[in-house]
Amino acid sequence: MAACCKGSGLHHEMGSKNEVKQKISKEEKKLMKKQAKVKHILLKHEGVETVSHPSKSLVIANGGLGNGVGRHRLLTVLEQCGKVESLVMPPNKPYSFVTYTSTDEAVNAYSSLSGHEISSNEWEQKITLYFSFVDKVELKEVLPPALPPGLVIIEEFVTSEEELAMLEGVDWTSDIASLPGFCTSVVERCLQQGLIKHKPDQLTVNQYEPGQGIPPHIDTHSAFEDEIISISLGSEIVMEFKHPNDSNVQVMLPQRSLLIMSGESRYLWTHGITPRKFDVVQDSEGQKVKTISGNIEELTLKKRGTRTSFTFRKVRRNACDCAFPSVCDSQQSQEKEAAPQVSVLGVEALEKEYVHKVYEDIAGHFSSTRHTPWPKVVDFLVTLPDGAIVADIGCGNGKYLGINKNLYMIGCDRSKNLVNICGEKKFEASVCDALDVPFRAGSFDACLSIAVIHHFATEERRLRALIELTGLLRSGGKALIYVWAMEQEYNKKKSKYLKENKNNKEQKTLNIQDGGLKPDTNTVLPVHTNRTTFESRDLLVPWHLKPSTRPNSTVTSKQSNEEEQGPRSVYHRYYHVFHDGELEGLCRKLENITILQSYYDQGNWCVILEKS
Ligand SMILES: O=C(O)CCC(=O)C(=O)O
Ligand SMILES: [Fe+2]
Ligand SMILES: [Zn+2]
């Protein structure tokens, strides 16, 4: 029995030894396979030739700035195996090159560090390094690219005191109608020093938390004059400039610096900030070069801080006649015809031309794109008690009128064609203006105003529309109001990375128009470019009419000319986009009204009100 036990014990021991041996070779095999694959990828996709014989230099796959691996973190690992002669980290590449002082050290690194895990600064996760020998480190000589023509950066333009005053002076919720006083000295200095020729009248304040950015864009030519200046406060950041033929320049904007974009850099190059938590920067202290990539032997990652930028622009009042027609919205024939010059128009004329008439003309097409009810509006309607009497002011094609069959719903809209569409669906609806609703005041259990108030061109008229709406409510009655948010396009754009962002902070933007935008003065409203950040709170949003849905106009002698050119295809709707808190601010001015709820939904600011 004892022998047997001993025997089986021995047997067991031998077995486990074999298992360990097998396991290692399995892992080794896996590593070798992986390394072969990596070598193949490096050659095929990056043109990096690896060799099978030992040498002083190695390429480190995954150990690159593009993987979010910082220079210091990598060096610490590499120096465990010997003295590093150089570490070349090409910008945004998923690999780097290390050269040791001797082949022995490189061989040591190759055998002990392949498969080594390192934590990525940027991604906050482990990544595995793979090493291969290279005969020479390809130093594709990257000369420091020149700044785009017309771009100027002035360091230390703002003093620390001014920086503090400007950062503290931002009121993200207020509706200031003139450039804040704390900005004037900085703007004046730009003018005095001849850095800019024209006094800006518009300010956008953007706040970037680490991980946030702004997509590459050219500020709309027709909306703003040539010179655009931006002041970086709180922290530095790298801004990326791209030329249409693909030149790409990374520009360091130091804290308290002034950036001036004019000419080619303003009109032709896009600018943007990549949403990331670390920037690729020159390792050397007190960087003198403003563009990154100069000496790729000195690049590393630097953690971003919160940067607040003050971008000053001058609103353009005429069409742009720049030297870059290929990217100029003013000079593109289609766009030119489309971009209306809203000058010397009264407020009512503006609404008539850019709201009422447009909806009348696009009603069919508009209605065909409006069938999905917004869930939160549906929630509101289905939770009302059976038999409730509900008015939908600005009911459009009536998409909410039939949601809850237990309600008595009546709609109205300014557009006859849209009301007709409601009629075809057998809904109750009539034509009227939201400022003058012919329903009995104080008689409704609930009211809807979905995407209506933002079409009124002055605050006074938006308030009047709210007074008219809430006047319809009985005591205890509720109103649900949706208006388009300034922040919408932004959220849409950023939604992907906002999700990645752990604390899911919303990026902050504040736009201030000097003197406020008064549509009844001689003003050209900017035409919004779809899928971009709103550059103004008052703007024209293009509607591209599907050819099959164009209105048939009766041909009169005057119109026949137009008919020959074909019907219009691009319409513009006027919008006042609301910033965070603005709708609530208006509602607080209403008498006998309590704000029950206020929220953000699908790019809209929303409130639920109750009449006391
Ligand atoms: O943050 C910046 O410096 C630039 C912002 C910008 O490009 C813009 O608002 O159009
Ligand atoms: Fe911009
Ligand atoms: Zn232009």
XYZ file of C-alpha atoms and ligand atoms in Angstrom:
624
model
C 0.000 0.000 0.000
C 2.769 2.393 1.043
C 4.781 1.706 -2.093
C 1.741 2.175 -4.119
C 1.047 5.484 -2.487
C 4.620 6.572 -2.914
C 4.499 5.472 -6.479
C 1.391 7.364 -7.268
C 2.810 10.361 -5.423
C 5.893 10.292 -7.561
C 3.834 9.792 -10.586
C 1.759 12.739 -9.640
C 4.837 14.869 -9.065
C 6.232 13.957 -12.434
C 2.889 14.738 -13.980
C 2.739 18.216 -12.550
C 6.311 18.905 -13.628
C 5.395 17.944 -17.150
C 2.358 20.162 -16.989
C 4.429 23.181 -15.961
C 6.896 22.503 -18.747
C 4.097 22.163 -21.225
C 2.436 25.353 -20.012
C 5.553 27.444 -20.470
C 6.155 26.172 -23.930
C 2.521 26.835 -24.759
C 2.890 30.433 -23.597
C 6.158 30.742 -25.441
C 4.505 29.419 -28.549
C 1.713 31.906 -28.184
C 4.199 34.722 -27.728
C 6.221 33.640 -30.753
C 3.108 33.457 -32.857
C 2.071 36.879 -31.662
C 5.513 38.310 -32.378
C 5.487 36.911 -35.898
C 2.140 38.542 -36.456
C 3.370 41.845 -35.069
C 6.439 41.739 -37.360
C 4.155 41.181 -40.302
C 1.890 44.093 -39.339
C 4.850 46.414 -38.766
C 6.147 45.669 -42.256
C 2.877 45.654 -44.059
C 1.191 48.650 -42.471
C 4.039 50.761 -41.195
C 6.924 49.846 -43.493
C 9.078 48.961 -40.493
C 11.535 46.204 -41.424
C 12.479 43.880 -38.608
C 15.373 41.410 -38.660
C 15.890 37.974 -37.126
C 19.443 38.513 -35.927
C 20.192 40.400 -32.718
C 21.160 44.076 -32.899
C 21.370 47.100 -30.612
C 17.979 48.401 -31.676
C 14.478 47.117 -31.193
C 11.077 48.185 -32.326
C 8.548 48.051 -29.514
C 5.109 47.281 -30.836
C 2.270 48.748 -28.709
C 4.825 50.876 -26.856
C 4.012 54.044 -28.745
C 2.550 57.447 -28.065
C -0.365 56.335 -30.225
C -1.109 53.674 -27.601
C -1.072 56.267 -24.896
C 2.304 55.128 -23.559
C 4.378 57.982 -22.184
C 8.144 58.304 -22.656
C 9.008 58.151 -18.963
C 6.826 55.165 -18.252
C 8.416 53.252 -21.114
C 11.972 54.281 -20.248
C 11.576 52.969 -16.709
C 10.730 49.546 -18.116
C 13.450 49.597 -20.780
C 16.186 50.626 -18.384
C 15.646 47.460 -16.360
C 17.573 45.693 -19.138
C 20.403 48.096 -19.816
C 21.434 51.586 -20.721
C 19.192 53.193 -23.284
C 21.047 55.191 -25.919
C 17.915 56.586 -27.570
C 14.177 56.147 -27.519
C 12.389 57.399 -30.605
C 8.654 57.799 -30.241
C 7.030 58.906 -33.482
C 3.889 60.957 -32.871
C 0.615 59.032 -32.845
C 2.242 55.739 -33.840
C 1.556 52.520 -31.950
C 5.253 51.679 -31.708
C 8.593 53.199 -30.845
C 12.297 52.386 -31.280
C 14.821 51.785 -28.539
C 18.575 51.620 -29.057
C 20.702 50.162 -26.257
C 24.393 50.856 -25.836
C 25.143 47.181 -26.596
C 23.589 44.260 -28.416
C 23.689 42.232 -25.186
C 21.398 44.664 -23.464
C 19.040 44.634 -26.447
C 19.002 40.823 -26.423
C 18.256 40.954 -22.720
C 15.300 43.279 -23.365
C 14.109 41.133 -26.231
C 14.019 37.965 -24.140
C 12.737 39.394 -20.880
C 10.401 42.187 -21.956
C 8.514 40.660 -24.887
C 5.011 40.062 -23.658
C 5.582 42.531 -20.814
C 2.527 44.458 -19.737
C 2.593 48.192 -19.260
C -0.218 50.498 -18.236
C -1.199 53.101 -20.763
C -1.297 56.671 -19.425
C -4.085 57.588 -21.738
C -6.242 54.515 -21.768
C -5.852 53.516 -18.132
C -5.531 49.863 -19.085
C -2.786 47.272 -19.524
C -1.241 46.754 -22.903
C 1.289 44.140 -23.970
C 4.635 45.098 -25.498
C 6.234 43.085 -28.305
C 9.873 43.492 -29.269
C 11.636 42.828 -32.566
C 15.166 43.627 -33.669
C 15.727 46.247 -36.317
C 18.968 47.038 -38.154
C 18.460 50.744 -38.143
C 15.997 53.131 -36.621
C 14.213 54.833 -39.474
C 14.325 58.452 -38.533
C 12.185 59.859 -41.264
C 13.489 63.336 -40.722
C 10.465 65.231 -39.577
C 11.321 68.867 -39.842
C 9.305 71.030 -37.553
C 6.466 71.946 -39.864
C 5.943 75.639 -40.251
C 2.829 77.134 -38.769
C -0.015 77.447 -41.292
C 0.275 80.786 -43.112
C -1.550 83.493 -41.226
C -1.297 81.755 -37.868
C 0.351 83.595 -35.010
C 0.816 82.517 -31.413
C 1.835 84.988 -28.784
C 2.934 83.508 -25.509
C 2.240 85.121 -22.155
C -0.227 87.471 -23.765
C -2.492 87.439 -20.757
C -1.192 87.999 -17.242
C -2.028 85.612 -14.429
C -4.225 88.293 -12.875
C -6.161 88.758 -16.099
C -6.458 85.010 -16.481
C -8.005 84.730 -13.049
C -10.370 87.623 -13.688
C -11.501 86.153 -16.994
C -12.009 82.653 -15.622
C -13.899 83.934 -12.624
C -15.861 86.375 -14.740
C -17.540 83.699 -16.836
C -21.139 83.261 -15.872
C -22.202 80.121 -17.711
C -25.867 80.762 -17.110
C -26.262 84.426 -17.771
C -27.600 86.065 -20.865
C -25.195 88.963 -21.112
C -25.633 91.073 -24.175
C -22.279 92.789 -24.284
C -18.698 91.601 -24.180
C -17.871 91.350 -20.487
C -15.752 94.129 -19.093
C -12.942 91.807 -18.038
C -12.291 91.064 -21.727
C -12.002 94.596 -22.977
C -8.432 95.234 -21.875
C -7.224 92.104 -23.629
C -9.103 92.927 -26.826
C -7.901 96.542 -26.691
C -4.319 95.341 -26.381
C -4.739 93.204 -29.509
C -5.923 96.269 -31.395
C -3.260 98.589 -29.995
C -0.461 96.195 -30.842
C -1.822 95.902 -34.356
C -2.396 92.167 -33.958
C -5.920 92.560 -35.270
C -7.482 95.247 -37.407
C -11.113 94.952 -36.415
C -12.789 94.962 -33.061
C -14.531 91.653 -32.399
C -18.199 91.727 -31.418
C -18.784 88.098 -30.575
C -17.270 85.890 -27.909
C -17.461 82.140 -27.479
C -16.182 80.635 -24.259
C -15.407 76.931 -24.464
C -14.362 74.778 -21.569
C -12.498 71.540 -22.263
C -12.138 69.006 -19.490
C -9.418 66.391 -20.147
C -10.891 64.031 -22.720
C -12.966 66.677 -24.438
C -12.272 68.351 -27.764
C -13.749 70.063 -30.779
C -14.030 68.367 -34.179
C -11.916 69.743 -37.045
C -13.759 72.622 -38.698
C -13.386 75.918 -40.486
C -15.354 78.697 -38.863
C -18.062 79.539 -41.394
C -16.770 82.186 -43.795
C -20.127 83.892 -44.228
C -20.654 84.121 -40.481
C -17.411 85.724 -39.344
C -14.786 88.134 -40.605
C -11.208 87.173 -41.296
C -9.477 87.526 -37.955
C -10.355 85.004 -35.278
C -8.512 85.106 -31.993
C -8.512 82.621 -29.166
C -7.036 82.910 -25.708
C -6.087 79.753 -23.828
C -6.622 79.893 -20.085
C -6.268 77.445 -17.236
C -4.169 74.953 -19.145
C -2.294 74.432 -22.394
C -3.633 72.235 -25.182
C -2.546 70.962 -28.590
C -4.636 72.179 -31.499
C -4.467 70.375 -34.812
C -4.485 72.244 -38.121
C -5.125 70.413 -41.368
C -4.645 71.595 -44.930
C -7.018 70.078 -47.530
C -4.075 68.271 -49.155
C -3.478 66.539 -45.840
C -0.675 68.511 -44.243
C -1.202 68.288 -40.600
C 0.312 70.588 -38.020
C 0.052 70.109 -34.275
C 0.251 73.430 -32.543
C 0.896 73.894 -28.858
C -1.277 76.609 -27.367
C 0.402 77.457 -24.070
C -1.572 78.630 -21.083
C -2.257 82.399 -21.272
C -1.278 82.545 -24.937
C -3.064 84.303 -27.756
C -3.800 82.516 -31.014
C -4.561 84.572 -34.114
C -5.964 82.848 -37.165
C -6.181 84.900 -40.322
C -5.841 84.459 -44.056
C -5.079 80.923 -45.166
C -5.024 79.482 -41.654
C -8.482 80.890 -40.946
C -10.100 80.261 -44.338
C -8.494 77.118 -45.735
C -7.131 75.029 -42.869
C -9.383 73.256 -40.437
C -8.668 73.505 -36.740
C -9.732 71.126 -34.040
C -8.821 69.582 -30.724
C -8.655 65.793 -30.502
C -10.691 64.539 -27.554
C -8.067 62.873 -25.371
C -6.719 63.065 -21.849
C -3.055 63.381 -22.814
C -1.347 65.442 -25.477
C 1.751 64.425 -27.393
C 4.228 67.157 -26.517
C 7.915 67.958 -26.693
C 9.579 66.544 -23.607
C 12.034 69.418 -23.208
C 11.234 72.012 -20.588
C 10.292 75.452 -21.805
C 9.434 74.368 -25.282
C 10.393 77.005 -27.797
C 8.900 75.447 -30.927
C 5.209 75.896 -31.216
C 4.587 72.929 -33.429
C 4.867 69.418 -32.125
C 6.907 66.784 -33.990
C 10.109 68.781 -34.341
C 12.408 66.319 -32.637
C 10.677 62.996 -32.397
C 13.337 61.758 -30.038
C 11.846 64.024 -27.428
C 8.144 63.446 -27.619
C 6.102 62.326 -24.699
C 2.600 62.516 -23.290
C 1.373 65.252 -21.044
C -1.782 65.076 -18.981
C -4.286 67.692 -19.944
C -5.833 70.091 -17.464
C -9.068 72.015 -17.808
C -8.657 74.598 -20.550
C -11.007 77.467 -21.042
C -10.754 79.321 -24.320
C -12.080 82.750 -25.146
C -12.647 82.980 -28.886
C -13.355 86.458 -30.196
C -14.800 86.966 -33.650
C -16.410 89.702 -35.653
C -19.756 88.873 -37.177
C -19.651 89.340 -40.939
C -22.227 91.600 -42.458
C -21.430 91.016 -46.120
C -20.687 87.949 -48.184
C -17.161 86.591 -47.884
C -14.909 87.239 -50.880
C -11.842 85.373 -49.687
C -9.246 83.782 -51.960
C -10.411 80.251 -51.108
C -13.680 79.710 -53.007
C -13.467 75.927 -52.697
C -14.161 76.180 -48.978
C -16.148 79.407 -48.997
C -19.859 79.109 -48.371
C -20.396 82.658 -49.614
C -18.836 81.828 -52.953
C -20.429 78.495 -53.655
C -23.172 79.326 -56.134
C -25.773 77.007 -54.614
C -25.046 78.241 -51.136
C -24.891 81.818 -52.253
C -28.358 81.659 -53.649
C -29.443 79.902 -50.504
C -27.868 82.246 -47.994
C -30.399 84.991 -47.507
C -29.317 88.394 -46.388
C -31.602 89.258 -43.542
C -31.142 92.951 -43.594
C -33.418 95.677 -42.426
C -36.147 93.149 -41.748
C -38.589 93.692 -38.974
C -39.007 90.873 -36.499
C -42.406 89.919 -37.846
C -41.179 90.038 -41.423
C -38.303 87.824 -40.408
C -40.593 85.239 -38.840
C -42.942 85.430 -41.802
C -40.170 84.890 -44.319
C -38.016 82.407 -42.428
C -40.597 80.517 -40.398
C -44.164 80.764 -41.686
C -43.453 80.721 -45.415
C -40.839 78.021 -45.111
C -43.121 75.639 -43.195
C -45.859 76.263 -45.716
C -43.520 75.281 -48.564
C -41.822 72.338 -46.923
C -44.954 71.000 -45.144
C -45.190 67.784 -47.168
C -41.539 66.895 -46.914
C -41.343 68.067 -43.314
C -44.306 65.896 -42.366
C -42.763 62.843 -44.039
C -39.763 63.224 -41.738
C -41.810 63.667 -38.583
C -43.428 60.399 -37.627
C -41.504 59.238 -34.576
C -42.931 60.794 -31.424
C -40.392 61.665 -28.750
C -40.740 59.174 -25.878
C -40.789 61.759 -23.088
C -43.594 63.683 -24.791
C -45.503 60.415 -25.103
C -44.866 59.770 -21.384
C -46.375 63.133 -20.563
C -49.475 62.401 -22.645
C -50.077 58.855 -21.434
C -49.864 59.839 -17.772
C -52.610 62.469 -18.092
C -55.958 61.336 -16.634
C -58.567 59.951 -19.008
C -60.812 62.617 -20.434
C -58.277 65.413 -20.037
C -58.580 68.305 -22.487
C -55.251 69.025 -24.145
C -54.095 71.692 -26.591
C -51.051 71.190 -28.808
C -49.946 74.669 -29.845
C -47.773 74.290 -32.915
C -48.953 70.754 -33.587
C -47.231 70.415 -36.968
C -48.420 67.288 -38.756
C -50.272 66.188 -35.613
C -47.878 63.471 -34.562
C -48.919 63.851 -30.907
C -52.656 64.339 -31.442
C -53.472 60.629 -31.592
C -51.019 59.278 -29.023
C -53.511 58.814 -26.178
C -57.025 58.022 -27.383
C -58.427 58.738 -23.896
C -57.654 62.453 -24.173
C -59.538 65.187 -25.964
C -56.783 66.752 -28.002
C -56.959 69.755 -30.220
C -54.078 71.193 -32.178
C -53.215 74.374 -33.946
C -50.399 75.471 -36.188
C -49.358 78.548 -38.104
C -49.012 76.504 -41.292
C -52.185 75.839 -43.261
C -50.552 72.970 -45.127
C -49.565 71.262 -41.901
C -53.041 71.747 -40.434
C -54.455 70.176 -43.619
C -52.245 67.147 -43.024
C -53.756 66.893 -39.510
C -57.203 67.092 -41.105
C -56.362 64.221 -43.458
C -55.519 62.177 -40.357
C -58.920 63.119 -38.877
C -57.430 65.167 -36.069
C -58.908 68.377 -34.724
C -56.632 71.251 -35.679
C -56.932 74.837 -36.768
C -54.692 77.530 -38.179
C -53.548 80.136 -35.723
C -50.567 81.996 -34.381
C -49.116 80.920 -31.039
C -49.232 84.554 -29.918
C -52.970 84.668 -30.461
C -54.643 81.344 -29.778
C -58.430 81.386 -30.236
C -59.098 78.721 -27.575
C -60.767 79.579 -24.305
C -58.268 80.693 -21.679
C -58.145 78.742 -18.406
C -59.912 75.722 -19.837
C -57.211 73.154 -20.631
C -55.935 70.381 -18.410
C -52.695 70.307 -20.311
C -50.839 72.040 -23.140
C -47.970 71.066 -25.407
C -45.516 73.389 -27.074
C -43.040 71.171 -28.845
C -40.327 72.876 -30.901
C -42.248 76.121 -31.367
C -40.988 78.869 -29.067
C -37.503 78.828 -30.665
C -39.027 80.242 -33.871
C -39.802 83.586 -32.227
C -37.097 86.113 -32.960
C -37.057 88.203 -29.789
C -37.135 87.353 -26.129
C -40.217 89.505 -25.712
C -42.092 87.429 -28.297
C -40.866 84.140 -26.802
C -42.194 85.284 -23.450
C -45.504 86.333 -24.998
C -45.859 82.888 -26.546
C -45.331 81.346 -23.099
C -47.896 83.680 -21.528
C -50.412 82.777 -24.240
C -49.711 79.080 -23.786
C -49.969 78.983 -20.004
C -53.015 81.254 -20.166
C -54.869 78.317 -21.692
C -54.339 76.190 -18.569
C -56.891 75.770 -15.830
C -55.623 75.976 -12.284
C -53.626 72.776 -11.696
C -53.177 72.315 -15.449
C -49.767 71.341 -16.829
C -47.734 72.426 -19.832
C -44.857 70.605 -21.500
C -42.467 72.813 -23.459
C -39.565 71.802 -25.728
C -37.131 74.192 -27.370
C -33.990 73.502 -29.382
C -30.809 73.656 -27.337
C -27.664 75.499 -28.274
C -25.834 72.464 -26.971
C -27.572 69.939 -29.193
C -25.182 69.546 -32.081
C -22.447 69.452 -29.578
C -23.851 66.563 -27.645
C -24.615 64.712 -30.800
C -21.032 65.105 -31.916
C -19.537 64.208 -28.621
C -21.979 61.610 -27.513
C -19.581 58.753 -28.324
C -16.725 60.012 -26.261
C -18.960 61.528 -23.615
C -20.071 57.986 -22.953
C -16.439 56.970 -22.536
C -15.897 59.871 -20.219
C -16.376 58.458 -16.750
C -17.915 61.471 -15.114
C -19.752 62.245 -18.334
C -19.210 65.938 -17.966
C -20.950 68.052 -20.495
C -18.695 70.329 -22.424
C -19.439 73.927 -21.697
C -19.915 76.642 -24.302
C -21.106 80.167 -23.831
C -21.787 82.542 -26.702
C -22.036 86.239 -26.242
C -23.081 88.539 -29.009
C -22.043 92.112 -28.408
C -25.122 94.281 -28.114
C -27.291 91.225 -28.535
C -28.564 90.132 -31.895
C -31.466 92.224 -32.908
C -33.045 90.816 -36.013
C -34.721 94.147 -36.691
C -31.399 95.886 -37.147
C -29.212 95.602 -40.171
C -27.992 92.116 -39.496
C -27.048 89.105 -41.533
C -28.052 85.974 -39.704
C -25.428 83.259 -39.885
C -26.469 80.182 -41.794
C -25.900 77.145 -39.685
C -23.813 74.327 -41.152
C -25.480 71.061 -40.286
C -23.604 68.862 -37.849
C -21.478 71.640 -36.449
C -21.531 73.505 -33.194
C -23.907 76.428 -33.154
C -21.920 79.572 -33.668
C -24.721 81.916 -32.871
C -27.867 81.776 -30.790
C -29.873 83.258 -33.626
C -29.399 81.566 -36.913
C -30.835 80.144 -40.096
C -30.944 76.384 -40.412
C -31.009 75.050 -43.969
C -33.740 72.661 -45.021
C -32.911 70.682 -48.135
C -36.153 69.956 -49.869
C -36.492 66.579 -51.539
C -37.239 67.267 -55.241
C -40.378 65.117 -55.260
C -41.918 67.146 -52.472
C -41.329 70.613 -53.894
C -44.447 72.750 -53.875
C -46.204 73.288 -57.179
C -46.515 76.974 -57.635
C -49.079 78.349 -59.985
C -47.209 79.894 -62.847
C -47.712 83.600 -63.078
C -45.747 85.798 -65.410
C -43.498 86.816 -62.531
C -42.946 83.302 -61.335
C -42.387 81.729 -64.729
C -38.863 83.012 -64.598
C -38.304 81.139 -61.382
C -39.969 78.072 -62.825
C -37.397 77.959 -65.592
C -34.659 77.833 -63.001
C -36.532 75.148 -61.150
C -38.132 75.483 -57.727
C -36.047 76.301 -54.712
C -34.377 73.374 -53.078
C -32.786 74.928 -50.009
C -34.938 76.742 -47.478
C -33.860 78.441 -44.301
C -35.688 78.350 -41.029
C -34.978 80.923 -38.374
C -34.128 79.548 -34.928
C -33.214 81.016 -31.618
C -31.361 78.179 -29.907
C -31.650 78.218 -26.129
C -28.696 77.891 -23.834
C -28.758 75.973 -20.584
C -31.087 77.704 -18.122
C -32.579 80.150 -20.590
C -35.977 78.472 -20.898
C -36.303 78.181 -17.136
C -35.334 81.839 -16.816
C -38.190 82.813 -19.116
C -40.657 80.574 -17.293
C -39.748 82.161 -13.980
C -41.129 85.406 -15.335
C -44.574 83.859 -15.707
C -47.181 84.606 -13.054
C -48.965 81.766 -11.244
C -46.661 79.223 -12.835
C -44.445 76.694 -11.067
C -41.676 74.799 -12.826
C -42.306 71.167 -11.918
C -39.476 69.694 -13.949
C -36.714 70.865 -16.208
C -34.537 68.574 -18.304
C -32.500 68.019 -21.452
C -33.898 65.620 -24.045
C -32.829 64.868 -27.612
C -31.038 68.174 -28.030
C -33.821 70.200 -26.463
C -34.274 72.061 -23.234
C -37.585 71.069 -21.712
C -39.826 72.124 -18.848
C -43.044 70.916 -17.294
C -45.022 73.788 -15.789
C -48.034 73.872 -13.506
C -50.589 76.625 -13.152
C -51.411 77.475 -9.549
O -11.102 76.412 -28.154
C -10.603 77.069 -29.058
O -9.565 77.672 -28.945
C -11.250 77.119 -30.416
C -12.718 77.025 -30.423
C -13.218 77.019 -31.820
O -12.567 76.656 -32.744
C -14.584 77.465 -32.122
O -15.368 77.693 -31.195
O -14.899 77.598 -33.314
Fe -13.302 77.390 -34.631
Zn -14.685 82.829 -47.740
